[in-house]
Amino acid sequence: MKTEELLFDLVISSPGVLRVPNVPEEFKAFKGPIVHTGAWDSSVTWQDKIVAVIGSGSSAIQLISELASKAKELHSYQRKPAWVVPRRQFKFPKFIQNLFAFVPLVMLLYRWFIFMDREFFYPVFLHATRLSRLATWFSKRHTKKQIPNDDKLREDLTPDYRLGCKRIIVSNKYFPAMQLSNVKLHRDPIIQVKPHSLVSTNGEQNVEVLILGTGFRVQDFFAPMEVIGKNDVLKAWKTFKPISYLGITTSVSPNLFFLLGPNTGLGHNSVIFMIECQMNYIIQIITEMIKRNAKVIEVKESAEKEYHDDLDKQMEKTVWGQEKCGSWYADKHGHITRMWPWNCIHYWKVTRVADLTKFEFY
């Protein structure tokens, strides 16, 4: 294998979060066509086939909604169902489209309206708020409306954990798809994967095509890339928990910055906004390095500790800090490593102007 050594003064790590598919080892025993939602193979045909979909997250639910009417049989295996809310889908009238095209201020105002509307949704993720209870009622109402006549199915598709603990799904097609005659829900655990079937506690099901909606290796952060600073960064993060400052930099690896680093994911708004805040912050730090003719930038450990103390206190006020539901937001130790416990406006405030006293330049 050809190797190459490259030298850089600064590194910005931005590989993304939902990128490396998580494929549990046991499913490798299946010998038929197998596809992960994050690495779709268009050559696999599933029309008029017996298809099994593993998972109940966003990707799995989108697939079920589209595949159900075309597969011969569709078997949905779910450990925990998802909270589902209706999609607000509509077409913009022609005159509104013209306003967006010829009056840029209208588009800008509409964009800010969407942003603030999503910010209003943030308290849903706080512990025992009125808005959280209202959102739960709203989701149950959506389920009841779309599954009016099948009490057992409605019960099986209603989560037993609090709304927001796992990713909330937005769909108008999922519940109707689950009621089709060729679709079967399996809530019992899979105990064995055979070359052409799945065995659960309720029996064995023949399968022709296996689709994995089993998520991504989100706790690997920048893997398979290795980052060696004062020590192996990823090994330290996975052994204990990720320690960073604002999810942008870490004291164990000077001159390294992150986009969508630890605890900067969202459940209520767009992470693009978070990335924009992070880039603004990184540019400020690099500009200061140039002014000082500094070769190294390193966040102080005391700044990291102060930040994480505040982060942990705020996390305890959220549904993620109060309930363990097996979401991908937490690592194997139960630490919430992916979610930002405040709203986006708070992140904008703390990153808008870099506090240079938190850093060592040399």
CSV table of C-alpha atoms in Angstrom, one decimal:
chain,number,residue,atom,x,y,z
A,1,MET,CA,0.0,0.0,0.0
A,2,LYS,CA,1.4,3.4,-1.0
A,3,THR,CA,1.7,5.9,1.9
A,4,GLU,CA,2.3,9.6,1.9
A,5,GLU,CA,3.3,12.0,4.6
A,6,LEU,CA,1.9,15.5,4.5
A,7,LEU,CA,2.6,18.3,7.0
A,8,PHE,CA,0.1,21.0,8.0
A,9,ASP,CA,0.1,23.8,10.5
A,10,LEU,CA,-3.6,23.4,11.4
A,11,VAL,CA,-6.2,20.6,10.8
A,12,ILE,CA,-9.9,21.0,10.7
A,13,SER,CA,-11.7,17.6,11.1
A,14,SER,CA,-15.0,17.6,9.4
A,15,PRO,CA,-15.9,14.1,8.3
A,16,GLY,CA,-19.6,14.3,9.4
A,17,VAL,CA,-21.6,12.2,11.8
A,18,LEU,CA,-23.9,9.8,10.0
A,19,ARG,CA,-21.4,8.4,7.5
A,20,VAL,CA,-19.9,5.0,8.6
A,21,PRO,CA,-22.6,2.4,8.5
A,22,ASN,CA,-23.0,0.2,11.7
A,23,VAL,CA,-23.3,-3.4,10.5
A,24,PRO,CA,-23.7,-5.8,13.5
A,25,GLU,CA,-21.6,-8.9,13.1
A,26,GLU,CA,-24.5,-11.3,13.4
A,27,PHE,CA,-26.1,-10.1,10.2
A,28,LYS,CA,-23.0,-11.1,8.2
A,29,ALA,CA,-24.3,-14.7,8.4
A,30,PHE,CA,-27.1,-13.8,6.0
A,31,LYS,CA,-26.2,-15.0,2.5
A,32,GLY,CA,-28.8,-13.3,0.4
A,33,PRO,CA,-28.7,-9.6,-0.8
A,34,ILE,CA,-28.0,-7.4,2.2
A,35,VAL,CA,-28.0,-3.6,2.0
A,36,HIS,CA,-27.3,-0.9,4.6
A,37,THR,CA,-29.4,2.3,4.3
A,38,GLY,CA,-26.2,4.3,4.5
A,39,ALA,CA,-24.5,2.4,1.6
A,40,TRP,CA,-27.4,1.8,-0.7
A,41,ASP,CA,-26.8,-0.7,-3.6
A,42,SER,CA,-29.1,0.2,-6.5
A,43,SER,CA,-28.4,-3.2,-8.2
A,44,VAL,CA,-30.3,-5.1,-5.5
A,45,THR,CA,-33.9,-5.7,-6.5
A,46,TRP,CA,-36.6,-5.9,-3.8
A,47,GLN,CA,-39.8,-5.6,-5.9
A,48,ASP,CA,-42.0,-8.7,-5.4
A,49,LYS,CA,-39.5,-10.1,-2.8
A,50,ILE,CA,-39.7,-11.0,0.9
A,51,VAL,CA,-37.9,-8.1,2.4
A,52,ALA,CA,-36.9,-7.6,6.1
A,53,VAL,CA,-36.1,-4.1,7.4
A,54,ILE,CA,-34.1,-4.0,10.6
A,55,GLY,CA,-34.5,-0.8,12.7
A,56,SER,CA,-37.0,1.9,13.5
A,57,GLY,CA,-35.0,5.0,13.0
A,58,SER,CA,-35.4,7.7,10.4
A,59,SER,CA,-33.8,5.8,7.5
A,60,ALA,CA,-35.7,2.6,8.2
A,61,ILE,CA,-39.0,4.4,8.4
A,62,GLN,CA,-38.5,6.3,5.2
A,63,LEU,CA,-37.7,3.0,3.4
A,64,ILE,CA,-40.7,1.1,4.9
A,65,SER,CA,-42.9,4.0,3.6
A,66,GLU,CA,-41.7,3.5,0.1
A,67,LEU,CA,-41.0,-0.3,-0.1
A,68,ALA,CA,-44.1,-1.6,1.5
A,69,SER,CA,-46.4,-1.2,-1.5
A,70,LYS,CA,-43.9,-2.9,-3.9
A,71,ALA,CA,-42.5,-5.8,-1.9
A,72,LYS,CA,-44.2,-9.1,-1.8
A,73,GLU,CA,-43.9,-9.1,1.9
A,74,LEU,CA,-42.2,-6.6,4.2
A,75,HIS,CA,-41.2,-7.6,7.7
A,76,SER,CA,-40.3,-4.7,10.1
A,77,TYR,CA,-38.1,-5.8,13.0
A,78,GLN,CA,-38.0,-3.1,15.7
A,79,ARG,CA,-36.7,-3.2,19.3
A,80,LYS,CA,-38.2,0.2,20.1
A,81,PRO,CA,-40.6,2.1,18.0
A,82,ALA,CA,-40.1,5.8,17.3
A,83,TRP,CA,-42.2,8.8,18.2
A,84,VAL,CA,-43.7,10.1,14.9
A,85,VAL,CA,-45.1,13.5,14.2
A,86,PRO,CA,-46.9,14.7,10.9
A,87,ARG,CA,-45.0,16.3,8.1
A,88,ARG,CA,-46.1,19.9,7.3
A,89,GLN,CA,-45.9,19.5,3.5
A,90,PHE,CA,-47.3,22.0,1.1
A,91,LYS,CA,-46.7,23.7,-2.2
A,92,PHE,CA,-45.8,27.4,-2.4
A,93,PRO,CA,-48.2,29.4,-4.5
A,94,LYS,CA,-46.7,31.0,-7.6
A,95,PHE,CA,-46.9,34.5,-6.3
A,96,ILE,CA,-44.9,33.5,-3.2
A,97,GLN,CA,-42.3,31.9,-5.4
A,98,ASN,CA,-42.1,35.2,-7.3
A,99,LEU,CA,-41.7,37.1,-4.1
A,100,PHE,CA,-38.8,34.8,-3.1
A,101,ALA,CA,-37.2,35.3,-6.5
A,102,PHE,CA,-37.5,39.1,-6.8
A,103,VAL,CA,-37.7,40.3,-3.2
A,104,PRO,CA,-34.7,38.7,-1.4
A,105,LEU,CA,-35.8,40.2,2.0
A,106,VAL,CA,-38.9,38.0,1.9
A,107,MET,CA,-36.8,34.9,1.5
A,108,LEU,CA,-34.5,36.0,4.3
A,109,LEU,CA,-37.5,36.7,6.6
A,110,TYR,CA,-39.0,33.3,5.9
A,111,ARG,CA,-35.7,31.6,6.6
A,112,TRP,CA,-35.5,33.4,10.0
A,113,PHE,CA,-39.1,32.4,10.7
A,114,ILE,CA,-38.2,28.7,10.1
A,115,PHE,CA,-35.2,29.1,12.4
A,116,MET,CA,-37.2,30.7,15.2
A,117,ASP,CA,-40.0,28.2,14.8
A,118,ARG,CA,-37.4,25.4,15.3
A,119,GLU,CA,-36.0,27.2,18.3
A,120,PHE,CA,-39.4,27.4,19.8
A,121,PHE,CA,-39.4,23.5,19.7
A,122,TYR,CA,-36.3,23.3,21.9
A,123,PRO,CA,-38.2,23.0,25.3
A,124,VAL,CA,-39.6,19.7,24.0
A,125,PHE,CA,-36.2,18.2,24.9
A,126,LEU,CA,-36.2,19.5,28.4
A,127,HIS,CA,-37.4,17.4,31.3
A,128,ALA,CA,-41.1,17.5,32.0
A,129,THR,CA,-42.0,20.8,30.3
A,130,ARG,CA,-45.5,21.7,29.2
A,131,LEU,CA,-44.4,21.8,25.6
A,132,SER,CA,-42.9,18.3,26.0
A,133,ARG,CA,-46.3,17.0,27.2
A,134,LEU,CA,-48.1,18.8,24.4
A,135,ALA,CA,-45.7,17.3,21.8
A,136,THR,CA,-46.3,13.8,23.2
A,137,TRP,CA,-50.1,14.3,23.0
A,138,PHE,CA,-49.7,15.6,19.5
A,139,SER,CA,-47.7,12.6,18.4
A,140,LYS,CA,-50.2,10.2,20.0
A,141,ARG,CA,-53.0,12.0,18.3
A,142,HIS,CA,-51.2,11.6,14.9
A,143,THR,CA,-50.8,7.9,15.6
A,144,LYS,CA,-54.5,7.5,16.6
A,145,LYS,CA,-55.6,9.5,13.5
A,146,GLN,CA,-53.5,7.3,11.1
A,147,ILE,CA,-54.2,4.0,12.9
A,148,PRO,CA,-57.8,4.3,13.9
A,149,ASN,CA,-58.9,0.7,13.9
A,150,ASP,CA,-56.0,-1.5,15.0
A,151,ASP,CA,-55.5,-1.0,18.8
A,152,LYS,CA,-52.8,-3.7,18.9
A,153,LEU,CA,-50.7,-2.2,16.1
A,154,ARG,CA,-51.1,1.3,17.6
A,155,GLU,CA,-50.0,0.1,21.0
A,156,ASP,CA,-47.0,-1.7,19.4
A,157,LEU,CA,-45.9,1.4,17.5
A,158,THR,CA,-46.2,3.7,20.6
A,159,PRO,CA,-42.9,4.1,22.4
A,160,ASP,CA,-42.6,3.4,26.1
A,161,TYR,CA,-39.8,6.1,26.6
A,162,ARG,CA,-40.3,9.8,26.6
A,163,LEU,CA,-40.5,11.8,23.4
A,164,GLY,CA,-37.2,13.3,22.3
A,165,CYS,CA,-35.0,10.7,24.0
A,166,LYS,CA,-34.4,9.2,20.6
A,167,ARG,CA,-34.7,10.9,17.2
A,168,ILE,CA,-38.2,12.1,16.5
A,169,ILE,CA,-39.5,11.0,13.1
A,170,VAL,CA,-41.5,13.2,10.7
A,171,SER,CA,-43.8,11.2,8.4
A,172,ASN,CA,-47.3,11.0,7.0
A,173,LYS,CA,-46.6,7.8,5.1
A,174,TYR,CA,-45.2,5.4,7.7
A,175,PHE,CA,-48.3,4.4,9.6
A,176,PRO,CA,-50.4,3.8,6.5
A,177,ALA,CA,-47.6,1.6,5.1
A,178,MET,CA,-47.5,-0.4,8.4
A,179,GLN,CA,-51.2,-1.3,7.9
A,180,LEU,CA,-50.8,-2.8,4.5
A,181,SER,CA,-51.8,-6.5,4.3
A,182,ASN,CA,-48.3,-7.6,3.2
A,183,VAL,CA,-46.5,-5.8,6.1
A,184,LYS,CA,-45.8,-7.4,9.4
A,185,LEU,CA,-44.3,-5.8,12.5
A,186,HIS,CA,-41.9,-7.9,14.7
A,187,ARG,CA,-41.2,-6.6,18.2
A,188,ASP,CA,-39.7,-9.8,19.5
A,189,PRO,CA,-35.8,-9.9,19.5
A,190,ILE,CA,-33.8,-11.6,16.8
A,191,ILE,CA,-31.9,-14.5,18.3
A,192,GLN,CA,-30.3,-15.9,15.2
A,193,VAL,CA,-29.5,-14.9,11.7
A,194,LYS,CA,-29.4,-17.8,9.2
A,195,PRO,CA,-28.2,-17.7,5.5
A,196,HIS,CA,-31.8,-17.1,4.3
A,197,SER,CA,-33.9,-16.4,7.3
A,198,LEU,CA,-34.2,-14.6,10.6
A,199,VAL,CA,-35.1,-16.4,13.9
A,200,SER,CA,-36.8,-14.5,16.6
A,201,THR,CA,-38.4,-15.6,19.9
A,202,ASN,CA,-41.7,-16.0,18.0
A,203,GLY,CA,-40.4,-18.2,15.2
A,204,GLU,CA,-38.4,-18.2,11.9
A,205,GLN,CA,-39.1,-16.0,8.9
A,206,ASN,CA,-37.7,-16.6,5.4
A,207,VAL,CA,-36.1,-13.5,3.9
A,208,GLU,CA,-35.0,-12.8,0.4
A,209,VAL,CA,-33.6,-9.3,0.8
A,210,LEU,CA,-32.2,-7.9,4.1
A,211,ILE,CA,-32.1,-4.2,4.6
A,212,LEU,CA,-30.2,-2.8,7.6
A,213,GLY,CA,-31.4,0.5,9.2
A,214,THR,CA,-29.0,-0.2,12.0
A,215,GLY,CA,-27.5,3.3,12.2
A,216,PHE,CA,-24.0,4.6,12.0
A,217,ARG,CA,-20.8,4.4,14.1
A,218,VAL,CA,-21.4,7.8,15.6
A,219,GLN,CA,-19.2,7.3,18.6
A,220,ASP,CA,-16.2,6.8,16.4
A,221,PHE,CA,-16.1,10.5,15.6
A,222,PHE,CA,-13.3,11.0,13.1
A,223,ALA,CA,-12.5,7.3,12.6
A,224,PRO,CA,-11.1,5.5,10.7
A,225,MET,CA,-8.6,8.4,10.8
A,226,GLU,CA,-6.4,8.3,13.8
A,227,VAL,CA,-5.5,11.5,15.7
A,228,ILE,CA,-2.4,11.4,17.9
A,229,GLY,CA,-1.9,14.5,19.9
A,230,LYS,CA,-0.6,14.3,23.4
A,231,ASN,CA,-2.1,10.8,23.3
A,232,ASP,CA,-4.5,8.8,21.1
A,233,VAL,CA,-7.5,11.2,21.1
A,234,LEU,CA,-10.2,8.7,20.0
A,235,LYS,CA,-8.9,6.0,22.4
A,236,ALA,CA,-9.1,8.5,25.3
A,237,TRP,CA,-12.6,9.6,24.2
A,238,LYS,CA,-13.9,6.1,23.9
A,239,THR,CA,-12.2,4.9,27.2
A,240,PHE,CA,-13.6,7.7,29.3
A,241,LYS,CA,-15.7,10.3,27.4
A,242,PRO,CA,-15.1,12.9,24.8
A,243,ILE,CA,-13.6,16.1,26.3
A,244,SER,CA,-13.6,19.2,24.2
A,245,TYR,CA,-14.2,22.9,24.4
A,246,LEU,CA,-17.4,24.0,22.7
A,247,GLY,CA,-17.1,20.8,20.5
A,248,ILE,CA,-14.5,22.7,18.5
A,249,THR,CA,-11.1,22.0,20.0
A,250,THR,CA,-9.5,19.8,22.7
A,251,SER,CA,-6.5,20.3,25.0
A,252,VAL,CA,-5.1,16.9,24.2
A,253,SER,CA,-4.4,17.8,20.5
A,254,PRO,CA,-3.2,21.4,19.8
A,255,ASN,CA,-3.9,22.9,16.4
A,256,LEU,CA,-6.8,20.6,15.8
A,257,PHE,CA,-10.3,21.9,15.3
A,258,PHE,CA,-13.6,20.0,14.8
A,259,LEU,CA,-16.8,20.7,12.9
A,260,LEU,CA,-19.8,18.9,14.6
A,261,GLY,CA,-17.5,17.7,17.3
A,262,PRO,CA,-18.7,16.3,20.6
A,263,ASN,CA,-22.0,17.5,22.0
A,264,THR,CA,-22.9,19.8,19.1
A,265,GLY,CA,-25.7,17.7,17.5
A,266,LEU,CA,-29.3,18.9,17.6
A,267,GLY,CA,-32.7,17.4,17.9
A,268,HIS,CA,-34.7,20.5,17.1
A,269,ASN,CA,-32.9,22.7,14.5
A,270,SER,CA,-30.4,22.6,11.7
A,271,VAL,CA,-26.8,21.6,12.4
A,272,ILE,CA,-25.7,23.8,9.4
A,273,PHE,CA,-26.2,26.7,11.8
A,274,MET,CA,-23.9,25.0,14.3
A,275,ILE,CA,-21.2,24.5,11.6
A,276,GLU,CA,-21.5,28.2,10.6
A,277,CYS,CA,-20.9,29.2,14.2
A,278,GLN,CA,-18.0,26.8,14.5
A,279,MET,CA,-16.3,28.1,11.3
A,280,ASN,CA,-16.7,31.7,12.5
A,281,TYR,CA,-15.0,30.7,15.8
A,282,ILE,CA,-12.2,28.8,14.1
A,283,ILE,CA,-11.5,31.8,11.8
A,284,GLN,CA,-11.2,34.1,14.8
A,285,ILE,CA,-8.7,31.8,16.5
A,286,ILE,CA,-6.6,31.4,13.3
A,287,THR,CA,-6.6,35.2,12.7
A,288,GLU,CA,-5.3,35.7,16.3
A,289,MET,CA,-2.6,33.1,15.7
A,290,ILE,CA,-1.5,35.1,12.6
A,291,LYS,CA,-1.5,38.3,14.6
A,292,ARG,CA,0.7,36.8,17.3
A,293,ASN,CA,2.8,34.9,14.9
A,294,ALA,CA,2.0,31.8,17.0
A,295,LYS,CA,2.8,28.3,15.9
A,296,VAL,CA,0.6,26.5,18.4
A,297,ILE,CA,-2.9,27.1,19.7
A,298,GLU,CA,-4.1,25.0,22.7
A,299,VAL,CA,-7.2,25.4,24.8
A,300,LYS,CA,-6.6,25.4,28.5
A,301,GLU,CA,-7.6,22.4,30.5
A,302,SER,CA,-9.3,24.7,33.0
A,303,ALA,CA,-11.5,26.1,30.3
A,304,GLU,CA,-12.5,22.6,29.2
A,305,LYS,CA,-13.3,21.6,32.7
A,306,GLU,CA,-15.4,24.7,33.3
A,307,TYR,CA,-17.3,24.2,30.0
A,308,HIS,CA,-18.0,20.5,30.7
A,309,ASP,CA,-19.2,21.2,34.3
A,310,ASP,CA,-21.8,23.6,32.8
A,311,LEU,CA,-22.6,21.1,30.0
A,312,ASP,CA,-23.2,18.2,32.4
A,313,LYS,CA,-25.4,20.4,34.6
A,314,GLN,CA,-27.5,21.5,31.7
A,315,MET,CA,-27.6,17.9,30.3
A,316,GLU,CA,-29.3,16.8,33.5
A,317,LYS,CA,-32.2,19.1,32.7
A,318,THR,CA,-32.8,17.4,29.3
A,319,VAL,CA,-34.7,14.2,28.4
A,320,TRP,CA,-31.3,12.7,27.4
A,321,GLY,CA,-29.9,13.2,30.8
A,322,GLN,CA,-33.0,12.0,32.6
A,323,GLU,CA,-33.8,8.8,30.6
A,324,LYS,CA,-31.8,5.9,29.2
A,325,CYS,CA,-33.5,4.7,26.0
A,326,GLY,CA,-30.6,3.2,24.1
A,327,SER,CA,-30.3,6.1,21.6
A,328,TRP,CA,-27.2,6.7,19.5
A,329,TYR,CA,-26.8,10.0,21.3
A,330,ALA,CA,-25.0,8.1,24.2
A,331,ASP,CA,-21.8,6.1,24.2
A,332,LYS,CA,-21.4,2.7,25.8
A,333,HIS,CA,-20.8,4.3,29.2
A,334,GLY,CA,-24.1,6.1,29.0
A,335,HIS,CA,-22.5,9.6,28.5
A,336,ILE,CA,-24.5,11.8,26.1
A,337,THR,CA,-21.7,12.6,23.6
A,338,ARG,CA,-23.6,13.9,20.6
A,339,MET,CA,-26.3,16.4,21.7
A,340,TRP,CA,-26.1,20.1,22.5
A,341,PRO,CA,-28.3,20.6,25.6
A,342,TRP,CA,-29.1,24.3,25.0
A,343,ASN,CA,-30.7,25.9,22.0
A,344,CYS,CA,-28.9,27.3,18.9
A,345,ILE,CA,-29.1,30.9,20.1
A,346,HIS,CA,-27.1,30.0,23.1
A,347,TYR,CA,-24.4,28.4,20.9
A,348,TRP,CA,-24.3,31.4,18.8
A,349,LYS,CA,-23.7,33.6,21.9
A,350,VAL,CA,-20.9,31.5,23.2
A,351,THR,CA,-19.1,31.2,19.8
A,352,ARG,CA,-19.8,34.7,18.4
A,353,VAL,CA,-16.7,36.2,19.9
A,354,ALA,CA,-13.9,33.9,20.9
A,355,ASP,CA,-12.7,34.3,24.5
A,356,LEU,CA,-8.9,34.3,23.8
A,357,THR,CA,-8.2,34.0,27.6
A,358,LYS,CA,-9.3,30.4,27.3
A,359,PHE,CA,-6.3,29.6,25.0
A,360,GLU,CA,-2.5,29.4,25.1
A,361,PHE,CA,-0.7,30.8,22.1
A,362,TYR,CA,3.0,29.9,21.6
